[in-house]
Coordinates of C-alpha atoms in Angstrom, one line a residue:
Chain A
M1 CA -57.5 -8.9 25.0
N2 CA -54.1 -8.8 26.8
Y3 CA -52.7 -11.2 24.3
L4 CA -53.7 -9.0 21.4
K5 CA -52.1 -5.9 23.2
N6 CA -48.9 -7.8 23.8
T7 CA -48.6 -8.9 20.2
E8 CA -49.4 -5.5 19.0
T9 CA -46.5 -4.0 21.3
S10 CA -44.0 -6.6 20.0
M11 CA -45.0 -5.8 16.5
I12 CA -44.4 -2.0 17.1
L13 CA -41.1 -2.8 18.9
K14 CA -40.0 -5.1 16.0
N15 CA -40.8 -2.3 13.5
K16 CA -38.9 0.2 15.5
S17 CA -35.8 -2.0 15.7
K18 CA -36.1 -2.7 12.0
K19 CA -36.1 1.0 11.4
K20 CA -33.2 1.5 13.6
I21 CA -31.1 -1.2 11.8
F22 CA -32.1 0.2 8.5
L23 CA -31.0 3.8 9.5
L24 CA -27.7 2.4 11.1
T25 CA -27.0 0.4 7.9
L26 CA -27.7 3.4 5.7
A27 CA -25.5 5.6 7.9
I28 CA -22.6 2.9 7.6
V29 CA -23.2 3.0 3.7
I30 CA -22.9 6.7 3.6
V31 CA -19.7 6.8 5.9
I32 CA -17.9 4.0 3.9
S33 CA -18.8 5.7 0.5
H34 CA -17.6 9.0 1.9
Q35 CA -14.4 7.5 3.3
N36 CA -13.7 6.1 -0.3
N37 CA -14.6 9.3 -2.0
F38 CA -17.3 7.5 -3.9
F39 CA -19.5 10.5 -4.4
K40 CA -16.5 12.7 -5.4
N41 CA -15.2 10.0 -7.7
T42 CA -18.7 9.5 -9.3
F43 CA -19.0 13.2 -9.9
N44 CA -15.5 13.2 -11.5
L45 CA -16.6 10.4 -13.7
S46 CA -19.5 12.2 -15.0
R47 CA -17.8 15.4 -15.5
E48 CA -14.2 14.6 -16.8
S49 CA -13.9 12.4 -20.0
L50 CA -11.7 9.2 -19.9
D51 CA -9.1 10.7 -22.2
H52 CA -8.9 13.9 -19.9
R53 CA -8.4 11.6 -16.9
L54 CA -5.8 9.5 -18.6
S55 CA -3.9 12.6 -19.6
K56 CA -4.0 13.7 -15.8
V57 CA -2.6 10.4 -14.7
Y58 CA -0.1 9.5 -17.3
G59 CA 0.8 13.2 -18.4
N60 CA 0.3 15.2 -21.5
C61 CA 3.7 16.1 -22.5
D62 CA 5.4 14.9 -19.4
R63 CA 5.6 11.7 -17.4
H64 CA 4.4 8.9 -19.8
G65 CA 3.2 11.6 -22.4
Y66 CA -0.3 10.0 -22.9
G67 CA -1.9 13.3 -24.1
F68 CA 0.8 14.0 -26.7
I69 CA 0.9 10.3 -27.9
S70 CA -3.0 10.2 -28.2
T71 CA -3.0 13.6 -30.1
V72 CA -0.4 12.4 -32.5
R73 CA -2.1 9.1 -33.2
S74 CA -5.5 10.7 -34.0
R75 CA -4.2 13.7 -35.8
F76 CA -1.9 11.7 -38.2
H77 CA -4.2 8.5 -38.4
I78 CA -1.6 6.2 -36.9
D79 CA -2.9 2.6 -36.6
E80 CA 0.4 0.6 -36.1
N81 CA 3.0 0.2 -33.4
I82 CA 5.5 3.1 -33.7
L83 CA 8.6 3.9 -31.8
I84 CA 8.0 6.1 -28.6
L85 CA 11.1 7.2 -26.6
N86 CA 10.8 8.9 -23.2
G87 CA 13.7 11.1 -22.3
D88 CA 12.9 11.0 -18.6
T89 CA 16.1 10.9 -16.7
D90 CA 14.7 8.2 -14.3
L91 CA 14.5 5.8 -17.2
K92 CA 18.1 5.0 -17.4
S93 CA 18.6 2.7 -20.2
Y94 CA 17.3 2.8 -23.9
A95 CA 15.1 -0.3 -23.3
L96 CA 13.5 1.2 -20.3
S97 CA 12.7 4.6 -22.3
K98 CA 10.4 2.7 -24.6
K99 CA 7.9 1.9 -21.8
S100 CA 5.2 4.2 -23.3
V101 CA 4.7 2.0 -26.3
W102 CA 2.0 0.1 -24.4
F103 CA -0.8 2.7 -24.8
N104 CA -1.6 1.6 -28.2
Y105 CA 0.3 -1.5 -28.6
Q106 CA -1.0 -4.1 -31.0
T107 CA 0.1 -7.7 -30.4
N108 CA 2.2 -9.4 -33.0
K109 CA 2.7 -6.2 -35.2
A110 CA 6.3 -5.1 -35.6
I111 CA 7.3 -1.7 -34.5
N112 CA 7.7 0.8 -37.3
E113 CA 11.0 2.5 -36.4
N114 CA 10.6 5.0 -39.1
K115 CA 7.9 7.0 -37.2
L116 CA 9.1 8.2 -33.8
I117 CA 7.6 10.1 -30.9
L118 CA 9.9 11.7 -28.5
I119 CA 8.6 12.7 -24.9
N120 CA 10.5 14.7 -22.3
Y121 CA 13.4 15.2 -24.8
P122 CA 15.9 17.4 -23.2
K123 CA 15.2 21.0 -23.8
E124 CA 18.8 22.0 -24.7
N125 CA 18.7 19.6 -27.8
K126 CA 16.3 21.7 -30.0
I127 CA 14.8 20.2 -33.2
T128 CA 13.8 22.4 -35.8
K129 CA 11.3 22.0 -38.7
N130 CA 11.9 21.4 -42.4
K131 CA 15.4 20.3 -41.7
K132 CA 16.7 16.5 -41.6
I133 CA 18.2 15.8 -38.3
D134 CA 20.7 13.2 -36.9
F135 CA 20.5 12.7 -33.0
S136 CA 21.7 10.4 -30.4
F137 CA 19.2 9.0 -27.6
K138 CA 20.6 7.1 -24.6
G139 CA 23.5 5.7 -26.7
K140 CA 21.5 4.8 -29.9
N141 CA 21.9 7.0 -33.0
F142 CA 19.0 8.2 -35.3
N143 CA 19.6 9.6 -38.6
G144 CA 17.7 11.4 -41.3
F145 CA 14.5 12.1 -39.3
K146 CA 12.1 15.2 -40.1
L147 CA 10.0 17.0 -37.6
I148 CA 6.3 16.6 -38.3
Y149 CA 4.7 18.0 -35.1
K150 CA 6.0 19.5 -31.9
K151 CA 4.6 20.5 -28.6
N152 CA 6.9 21.8 -25.7
N153 CA 9.5 19.2 -25.6
C154 CA 7.5 16.4 -27.3
Y155 CA 8.1 15.6 -30.9
F156 CA 6.7 13.6 -33.7
L157 CA 9.4 12.6 -36.3
I158 CA 9.3 10.8 -39.4
K159 CA 12.2 9.2 -41.5
Chain B
M1 CA -22.1 8.9 -17.7
M2 CA -21.2 5.9 -19.9
E3 CA -18.4 4.9 -17.6
I4 CA -20.7 5.2 -14.4
L5 CA -23.3 2.9 -16.1
N6 CA -20.4 0.6 -17.1
I7 CA -19.2 0.4 -13.4
Y8 CA -22.6 -1.1 -12.5
F9 CA -22.9 -3.2 -15.7
L10 CA -19.6 -5.0 -15.2
S11 CA -20.2 -5.5 -11.4
I12 CA -23.7 -6.9 -12.1
C13 CA -22.2 -9.1 -15.0
L14 CA -19.5 -10.7 -12.6
L15 CA -22.0 -11.4 -10.0
I16 CA -24.3 -13.1 -12.6
I17 CA -21.3 -15.0 -14.3
F18 CA -20.1 -16.4 -11.1
S19 CA -23.5 -17.4 -10.0
F20 CA -23.2 -20.1 -12.7
P21 CA -23.0 -23.2 -13.0
F22 CA -23.7 -24.4 -9.4
T23 CA -27.0 -23.3 -7.8
N24 CA -28.2 -24.1 -4.2
I25 CA -30.8 -26.5 -5.6
Y26 CA -28.2 -28.4 -7.5
L27 CA -25.8 -28.4 -4.5
S28 CA -28.3 -29.6 -2.0
N29 CA -30.0 -32.2 -4.3
I30 CA -27.4 -33.7 -6.4
I31 CA -24.1 -33.2 -4.5
R32 CA -25.9 -33.2 -1.2
I33 CA -24.3 -30.2 0.3
K34 CA -26.6 -28.6 2.9
K35 CA -26.1 -25.5 4.9
I36 CA -24.1 -23.6 2.3
N37 CA -24.4 -19.7 2.2
I38 CA -24.5 -17.5 -1.0
F39 CA -20.8 -16.6 -0.7
E40 CA -19.7 -20.4 -0.5
I41 CA -21.8 -21.1 -3.7
Y42 CA -20.0 -18.0 -5.3
L43 CA -16.7 -19.6 -4.2
L44 CA -17.4 -22.9 -5.8
N45 CA -18.6 -21.3 -9.0
T46 CA -15.6 -18.8 -9.1
I47 CA -13.0 -21.4 -8.7
F48 CA -14.8 -23.7 -11.3
T49 CA -15.3 -20.9 -14.0
T50 CA -11.9 -19.6 -13.3
S51 CA -10.3 -23.0 -13.8
I52 CA -12.3 -23.4 -17.2
L53 CA -11.1 -19.9 -18.2
L54 CA -7.4 -21.0 -17.2
I55 CA -7.8 -23.9 -19.7
L56 CA -9.3 -21.8 -22.4
S57 CA -6.3 -19.5 -22.1
F58 CA -4.2 -22.2 -24.0
F59 CA -6.6 -21.9 -27.0
Q60 CA -7.3 -18.8 -29.4
I61 CA -10.8 -18.1 -28.5
N62 CA -12.9 -14.9 -29.2
L63 CA -13.1 -13.5 -25.7
K64 CA -16.1 -11.3 -26.5
S65 CA -18.2 -14.1 -27.6
L66 CA -17.0 -16.2 -24.6
F67 CA -17.9 -13.4 -22.2
F68 CA -21.4 -13.1 -23.6
F69 CA -21.9 -16.8 -24.0
I70 CA -21.0 -17.4 -20.3
L71 CA -23.3 -14.3 -19.3
T72 CA -26.2 -15.8 -21.3
C73 CA -25.8 -19.3 -19.6
S74 CA -25.6 -17.6 -16.3
L75 CA -28.7 -15.4 -17.0
I76 CA -30.6 -18.7 -17.8
N77 CA -29.2 -20.4 -14.7
L78 CA -30.7 -17.5 -12.5
F79 CA -34.1 -19.3 -13.1
F80 CA -32.9 -22.4 -11.2
I81 CA -32.0 -20.8 -7.9
E82 CA -34.2 -21.0 -4.9
Y83 CA -33.9 -17.5 -3.6
G84 CA -35.8 -18.2 -0.5
K85 CA -32.8 -19.9 1.0
F86 CA -30.6 -16.7 0.7
K87 CA -33.1 -14.5 2.5
K88 CA -30.7 -14.0 5.4
D89 CA -27.7 -13.3 3.2
L90 CA -29.3 -10.9 0.7
I91 CA -28.5 -7.6 2.5
F92 CA -25.1 -8.8 3.3
F93 CA -24.8 -9.7 -0.4
F94 CA -25.9 -6.4 -1.5
F95 CA -22.9 -4.9 0.4
F96 CA -20.8 -7.2 -1.5
F97 CA -22.0 -5.5 -4.7
L98 CA -21.7 -2.1 -3.1
F99 CA -18.1 -2.6 -2.0
I100 CA -17.2 -3.6 -5.6
V101 CA -19.0 -0.7 -7.0
I102 CA -17.3 1.8 -4.5
F103 CA -13.8 0.6 -5.1
F104 CA -14.3 0.1 -8.8
T105 CA -15.4 3.8 -9.1
K106 CA -12.0 4.7 -7.1
I107 CA -10.0 2.7 -9.8
A108 CA -12.0 4.2 -12.6
N109 CA -11.5 7.8 -11.3
Y110 CA -7.7 7.2 -11.2
P111 CA -7.0 4.5 -13.9
A112 CA -3.3 4.4 -13.5
L113 CA -1.1 1.4 -14.2
E114 CA 2.0 1.1 -12.0
W115 CA 5.4 -0.1 -13.0
D116 CA 4.8 -3.9 -13.3
G117 CA 1.3 -3.3 -14.8
F118 CA 2.6 -1.2 -17.7
S119 CA 5.9 -2.9 -18.3
H120 CA 4.9 -6.5 -18.0
W121 CA 1.3 -7.6 -17.5
I122 CA -0.5 -5.1 -19.9
Y123 CA 1.2 -6.9 -22.9
K124 CA 0.0 -10.2 -21.6
V125 CA -3.5 -8.7 -21.3
K126 CA -3.4 -7.2 -24.7
N127 CA -2.2 -10.6 -26.2
F128 CA -5.5 -12.1 -24.9
Y129 CA -7.5 -9.1 -25.7
D130 CA -6.2 -9.3 -29.3
G131 CA -7.3 -12.9 -29.6
Y132 CA -4.0 -14.8 -29.1
S133 CA -3.4 -17.6 -26.7
Y134 CA -0.8 -18.4 -23.9
K135 CA 1.5 -19.8 -26.6
N136 CA 2.0 -16.4 -28.1
F137 CA 3.6 -15.1 -24.9
S138 CA 7.0 -15.8 -26.4
N139 CA 6.2 -13.1 -29.0
I140 CA 5.4 -10.3 -26.5
P141 CA 7.9 -7.9 -24.8
N142 CA 9.2 -8.5 -21.3
H143 CA 9.1 -11.5 -19.1
H144 CA 7.3 -13.8 -21.2
E145 CA 7.6 -16.7 -18.8
Y146 CA 5.0 -15.3 -16.5
P147 CA 1.8 -17.3 -16.0
P148 CA -1.3 -16.3 -17.9
L149 CA -4.2 -16.6 -15.3
G150 CA -4.5 -13.0 -14.0
S151 CA -4.0 -11.3 -17.3
Y152 CA -6.4 -13.7 -19.1
L153 CA -9.2 -12.8 -16.5
W154 CA -8.4 -9.1 -17.0
A155 CA -8.7 -9.3 -20.7
F156 CA -11.9 -11.4 -20.3
V157 CA -13.6 -8.7 -18.3
W158 CA -12.3 -5.9 -20.4
K159 CA -13.8 -7.5 -23.6
G160 CA -17.2 -7.5 -22.0
S161 CA -17.0 -3.9 -21.0
L162 CA -18.9 -1.1 -22.6
V163 CA -16.0 1.3 -22.3
N164 CA -12.8 0.4 -24.1
N165 CA -9.9 0.8 -21.6
E166 CA -7.9 -1.7 -19.6
Y167 CA -8.8 -0.4 -16.2
T168 CA -12.3 -1.9 -16.7
G169 CA -10.9 -5.4 -16.6
R170 CA -9.2 -4.9 -13.4
V171 CA -12.6 -5.0 -11.6
I172 CA -12.0 -8.7 -11.7
Y173 CA -9.3 -8.3 -8.9
L174 CA -11.8 -6.4 -6.8
Y175 CA -14.4 -9.3 -7.2
F176 CA -11.7 -11.9 -5.9
Y177 CA -10.6 -9.7 -3.1
F178 CA -14.1 -8.8 -1.8
L179 CA -15.3 -12.4 -2.4
S180 CA -12.5 -13.6 0.0
L181 CA -13.3 -11.0 2.7
F182 CA -17.2 -11.7 2.6
L183 CA -16.6 -15.3 2.4
I184 CA -14.7 -15.3 5.7
I185 CA -16.9 -12.8 7.4
S186 CA -20.0 -14.6 6.4
K187 CA -19.2 -17.5 8.6
T188 CA -19.0 -15.4 11.8
P189 CA -21.5 -15.2 14.6
F190 CA -21.8 -11.3 14.3
N191 CA -24.9 -9.4 13.3
L192 CA -25.0 -7.6 10.0
I193 CA -23.8 -4.3 11.1
V194 CA -20.8 -5.6 12.9
K195 CA -19.9 -7.8 9.9
I196 CA -20.1 -4.7 7.6
L197 CA -17.9 -2.8 10.2
I198 CA -15.3 -5.7 10.3
I199 CA -15.4 -5.8 6.5
A200 CA -14.6 -2.0 6.5
L201 CA -11.9 -2.5 8.9
L202 CA -10.3 -5.2 6.9
T203 CA -10.5 -3.2 3.8
I204 CA -8.7 -0.5 5.7
I205 CA -5.8 -2.7 6.6
T206 CA -5.5 -4.9 3.5
F207 CA -6.5 -2.7 0.5
D208 CA -3.7 -1.1 -1.4
V209 CA -4.8 0.8 -4.4
F210 CA -1.3 0.7 -5.7
L211 CA -1.4 -3.2 -6.1
F212 CA -4.7 -3.0 -7.9
S213 CA -2.9 -0.9 -10.5
G214 CA -1.8 -3.9 -12.6
Y215 CA -0.2 -6.1 -10.0
Q216 CA -1.1 -9.7 -9.6
E217 CA -0.7 -9.8 -5.8
P218 CA -4.3 -9.0 -4.9
L219 CA -5.3 -12.2 -6.9
N220 CA -2.8 -14.3 -4.9
F221 CA -3.9 -12.6 -1.6
S222 CA -7.6 -13.6 -2.3
L223 CA -6.8 -17.1 -3.7
M224 CA -4.7 -17.8 -0.5
A225 CA -7.5 -16.9 1.8
I226 CA -9.8 -18.9 -0.4
C227 CA -7.5 -22.0 0.0
L228 CA -7.3 -21.6 3.7
F229 CA -11.0 -21.3 3.8
L230 CA -11.4 -24.7 2.0
F231 CA -8.7 -26.2 4.2
I232 CA -10.8 -25.3 7.3
K233 CA -14.0 -26.4 5.5
I234 CA -12.6 -29.8 5.0
K235 CA -12.6 -31.0 8.6
D236 CA -12.4 -34.8 7.9
Y237 CA -9.6 -35.4 5.7
N238 CA -10.4 -39.1 5.6
K239 CA -13.8 -38.5 3.8
L240 CA -13.5 -37.1 0.3
T241 CA -15.8 -34.3 -0.3
I242 CA -16.4 -31.9 -3.3
F243 CA -14.4 -29.4 -1.3
H244 CA -11.3 -31.5 -1.9
L245 CA -11.6 -31.2 -5.5
F246 CA -12.0 -27.4 -5.2
L247 CA -9.1 -27.0 -2.9
I248 CA -6.8 -28.7 -5.5
L249 CA -8.4 -26.3 -8.3
A250 CA -7.8 -23.3 -6.1
C251 CA -4.1 -24.3 -5.3
N252 CA -3.7 -24.8 -9.0
L253 CA -5.0 -21.4 -9.8
I254 CA -2.3 -19.9 -7.4
A255 CA 0.3 -21.7 -9.3
W256 CA -0.9 -20.2 -12.6
T257 CA -1.2 -16.6 -11.2
K258 CA 2.5 -15.8 -10.6
S259 CA 5.8 -17.6 -10.8
E260 CA 6.2 -17.7 -7.0
G261 CA 2.6 -19.3 -6.6
V262 CA 4.0 -22.7 -6.1
F263 CA 6.0 -21.5 -3.1
L264 CA 2.9 -19.8 -1.8
I265 CA 1.0 -23.1 -1.9
L266 CA 4.0 -24.7 0.0
F267 CA 3.6 -22.1 2.7
L268 CA -0.1 -23.0 2.9
Y269 CA 1.0 -26.7 3.5
V270 CA 2.0 -25.6 7.0
F271 CA -1.6 -25.9 7.9
V272 CA -1.8 -29.5 6.8
F273 CA 1.7 -30.6 7.9
F274 CA 1.5 -29.3 11.4
D275 CA -2.1 -30.2 12.2
S276 CA -2.0 -33.2 14.4
E277 CA -5.7 -33.9 13.7
I278 CA -4.8 -34.8 10.0
N279 CA -3.6 -38.2 9.5
K280 CA -0.3 -39.1 7.8
K281 CA -2.0 -40.7 4.8
S282 CA -4.0 -37.5 4.1
K283 CA -0.8 -35.4 4.7
A284 CA 0.9 -37.5 2.0
I285 CA -2.0 -37.4 -0.4
T286 CA -2.2 -33.5 -0.1
F287 CA 1.7 -33.3 -0.6
F288 CA 1.6 -35.4 -3.7
V289 CA -1.3 -33.4 -5.1
L290 CA 0.7 -30.2 -4.6
M291 CA 3.8 -31.9 -6.3
F292 CA 1.5 -33.0 -9.1
I293 CA 0.3 -29.4 -9.6
F294 CA 3.9 -28.2 -9.7
F295 CA 5.1 -30.7 -12.1
L296 CA 2.1 -30.3 -14.3
K297 CA 2.6 -26.5 -14.5
K298 CA 6.4 -27.2 -15.4
L299 CA 5.4 -29.8 -18.1
I300 CA 2.8 -27.5 -19.7
D301 CA 5.3 -24.5 -19.6
V302 CA 8.0 -26.6 -21.2
N303 CA 5.7 -28.2 -23.9
I304 CA 3.3 -25.4 -24.8
Y305 CA 5.4 -22.4 -24.1
D306 CA 8.8 -23.5 -25.4
S307 CA 11.5 -25.9 -24.6
N308 CA 13.2 -23.7 -22.2
L309 CA 13.3 -25.6 -18.8
S310 CA 13.6 -22.6 -16.8
A311 CA 10.3 -21.4 -18.0
A312 CA 8.6 -22.5 -14.9
F313 CA 11.1 -20.9 -12.6
P314 CA 11.6 -17.2 -12.2
S315 CA 14.2 -16.5 -14.9
W316 CA 15.7 -13.7 -12.9
F317 CA 16.8 -16.0 -10.0
T318 CA 20.3 -17.6 -9.5
F319 CA 21.5 -19.1 -6.4
V320 CA 24.4 -17.6 -4.4
T321 CA 27.5 -19.9 -3.9
I322 CA 27.8 -21.7 -0.4
E323 CA 31.1 -19.8 0.3
N324 CA 29.4 -16.5 -0.3
F325 CA 26.3 -17.5 1.7
F326 CA 28.5 -18.3 4.7
N327 CA 30.6 -15.3 4.4
Y328 CA 30.0 -13.7 7.7
S329 CA 30.1 -10.0 6.9
N330 CA 28.1 -10.6 3.6
F331 CA 25.5 -12.5 5.6
L332 CA 25.2 -9.9 8.3
H333 CA 25.0 -7.0 5.7
R334 CA 22.2 -8.8 3.9
L335 CA 20.3 -9.9 6.9
S336 CA 20.3 -6.3 8.4
F337 CA 19.0 -4.9 5.2
L338 CA 16.3 -7.5 4.9
I339 CA 15.2 -7.2 8.6
A340 CA 14.8 -3.4 7.9
N341 CA 12.9 -4.1 4.8
T342 CA 10.8 -6.8 6.4
S343 CA 9.9 -4.3 9.2
M344 CA 8.9 -1.7 6.6
S345 CA 6.6 -4.2 4.8
F346 CA 4.9 -4.8 8.1
L347 CA 4.3 -1.1 8.7
K348 CA 3.2 -0.7 5.1
Y349 CA 0.5 -3.3 5.5
P350 CA -1.3 -2.9 8.9
I351 CA -2.6 -6.5 8.7
F352 CA 0.7 -7.7 10.1
I353 CA 0.6 -5.2 13.0
F354 CA -3.0 -6.4 13.7
F355 CA -1.8 -10.0 13.5
L356 CA 1.1 -9.4 16.0
I357 CA -1.1 -7.5 18.5
F358 CA -3.7 -10.4 18.5
M359 CA -1.0 -13.0 18.7
L360 CA 0.4 -11.2 21.8
F361 CA -3.1 -11.0 23.1
S362 CA -3.7 -14.7 22.9
F363 CA -0.2 -15.4 24.2
F364 CA -0.8 -13.4 27.3
N365 CA -4.3 -14.7 27.8
R366 CA -3.0 -18.3 27.6
K367 CA -5.4 -18.9 24.7
F368 CA -2.8 -20.5 22.4
S369 CA -4.8 -23.1 20.7
K370 CA -3.9 -25.4 17.8
F371 CA -5.1 -22.6 15.3
E372 CA -2.9 -19.9 17.0
F373 CA 0.0 -22.4 16.8
L374 CA -0.6 -23.0 13.2
N375 CA -0.7 -19.3 12.4
F376 CA 2.4 -18.7 14.3
A377 CA 4.2 -21.5 12.5
Y378 CA 2.9 -20.2 9.2
F379 CA 4.1 -16.6 10.1
L380 CA 7.8 -17.8 11.0
F381 CA 7.8 -20.1 8.0
T382 CA 6.9 -17.3 5.5
L383 CA 9.1 -14.9 7.3
I384 CA 12.1 -17.1 7.0
A385 CA 11.4 -18.5 3.5
I386 CA 10.6 -15.1 2.0
N387 CA 13.8 -13.6 3.4
M388 CA 15.9 -16.7 2.4
I389 CA 14.9 -15.9 -1.3
F390 CA 16.9 -12.8 -1.1
L391 CA 19.6 -14.1 1.1
L392 CA 20.3 -16.8 -1.5
D393 CA 20.0 -14.5 -4.7
S394 CA 23.3 -14.2 -6.3
S395 CA 22.7 -11.1 -8.5
D396 CA 24.1 -7.7 -7.9
S397 CA 20.6 -6.2 -7.8
W398 CA 19.4 -8.4 -4.9
K399 CA 18.9 -5.1 -2.8
F400 CA 16.7 -3.5 -5.5
K401 CA 14.7 -6.7 -5.8
A402 CA 14.1 -6.8 -2.1
Q403 CA 13.1 -3.3 -2.1
V404 CA 10.3 -3.7 -4.7
G405 CA 9.4 -7.4 -4.2
L406 CA 9.7 -8.3 -0.6
D407 CA 6.6 -6.3 0.5
R408 CA 4.5 -7.8 -2.3
I409 CA 5.3 -11.2 -1.5
F410 CA 4.4 -10.6 2.2
Y411 CA 1.1 -9.1 1.1
S412 CA 0.3 -12.2 -0.9
T413 CA 0.8 -14.3 2.2
S414 CA -1.1 -12.0 4.6
S415 CA -4.5 -13.0 3.8
I416 CA -4.1 -16.1 6.0
Y417 CA -4.1 -13.7 9.1
L418 CA -7.5 -12.5 8.3
F419 CA -8.8 -15.7 9.8
F420 CA -6.8 -15.3 12.9
I421 CA -7.8 -11.7 13.4
I422 CA -11.4 -12.6 12.9
K423 CA -11.2 -15.5 15.5
S424 CA -9.6 -13.1 18.0
L425 CA -12.4 -10.6 17.5
I426 CA -14.9 -13.4 18.1
T427 CA -13.0 -14.3 21.4
I428 CA -12.8 -10.7 22.5
F429 CA -16.6 -10.2 21.9
K430 CA -17.2 -13.6 23.5
K431 CA -19.2 -14.8 20.7
K432 CA -20.1 -18.5 20.3
Q433 CA -19.8 -19.9 16.8
G434 CA -22.9 -21.3 15.5
K435 CA -23.3 -24.6 13.8
E436 CA -22.5 -22.9 10.5
G437 CA -19.4 -21.1 11.7
W438 CA -15.9 -22.4 11.0
N439 CA -14.2 -25.0 13.0
L440 CA -10.9 -23.4 13.8

């Protein structure tokens, strides 16, 4: 009889400690998830589209200009590598200002230099529509381009 | 919603893919390895599958087909696992999955690529994503001499993703990172809750979201930890085991991750060279294996990539002249700059602070065993060698390179200290290592 009672007590104790461990583990999971913004991030993922988040990260018509590049590509059905130049003053050389090409880069396909996207182009150098323009960008000259689409200081030009 | 689903889908896919080809039944019955936990099996599978993927990166292969082919084989393989043996590890393994999901969600929410990611590595990833091989690196923009492993793995996972964006492929780095952490902790005598808390602590001191934004350092960090794990696993260097083979494969993976990988392997050699328990013959063999890896990589680079001999060495590096190096004022100027940047790197990655505190703790408690000595030797060796790279660089932009590169090289080497930190924790909590623990 005593033996049965003892085993019953030890079973209850075991179950209690199992419950404790389970609750403690659950608490740790919640703390770690909260610390790393897991719930907030999951909520953001369900609410904001990938395109919207990418625009937030890389900029729309600023920083890397993801939003503008994306709009131009879909609106004008561009499915090739085109020249993208970023006028950001931090990108000092001409080579560095071509960094935004990677967004839609297609391997082993030449860059069509007759189509050009300009991001962060200095505001004082205004480009007007329906007029052939020549301009210089970080030491390189561009001639005979026509403005197709514009948003703030971002431009889509075609030769 | 699709993206959330994709996070779980890819995390589960990775856990399934890397459960193949070795199962616990196969390892215990055919290779005769007993007492192996679930993370060690994952370690062997990860090294094996990654090595196969490295070889495949030299060929033009449809990555999507490859991804789903391996996934199918792995799914079939699930029927050959004896799950009863993993009863103890299952909850801890669930946390492994959970950590990957939590941090993958973090990356998905802010899917930014940082400088090296969008200026160099993404082109290599897209090269593989578009179905080209390593040979085609010479046709893509920027630093085409970089090794292919990290970008191939990135593209491989991206191809299997339900969402078409590069960030999905970066979950592979999270997988490697958490595998190395869980692997080390799985061999400690702590209970589940303490183990999870230690993992959380290690994540706080080693996880840098910036480096997971397209850099290869997290992969090197994880592979270095994996290599040391295997070094420790091989207690008897006179007896050849399967772990010797996997150590060579893991070292080889480091060499194919970044150009400086070969040097990282040499740093690891400190643990072999200064260990008095390892006989000279074994030291020599290990050294020749490392040299073989070095020359094999060079040979492949020269023959497959192009006939440029500098392909295997960082093309941006040229040595300073001897007169210039011994110029007193120049040397002092460089040294003071590098000391300041090294200190900043240590502050940036708290693992170094933890390491130094625990090292002092061992020193004052007179518990300076062989393992402590090896760690200290490794620390000094890496400290001097990494700084020497920038002391010997002849280019005018050495300062810029040190500012952007020094901390990342230190980070790659820092995973070795995880073992020391955990060993110190074991000592502090006066825990006895069981039979399945490491022999440090």
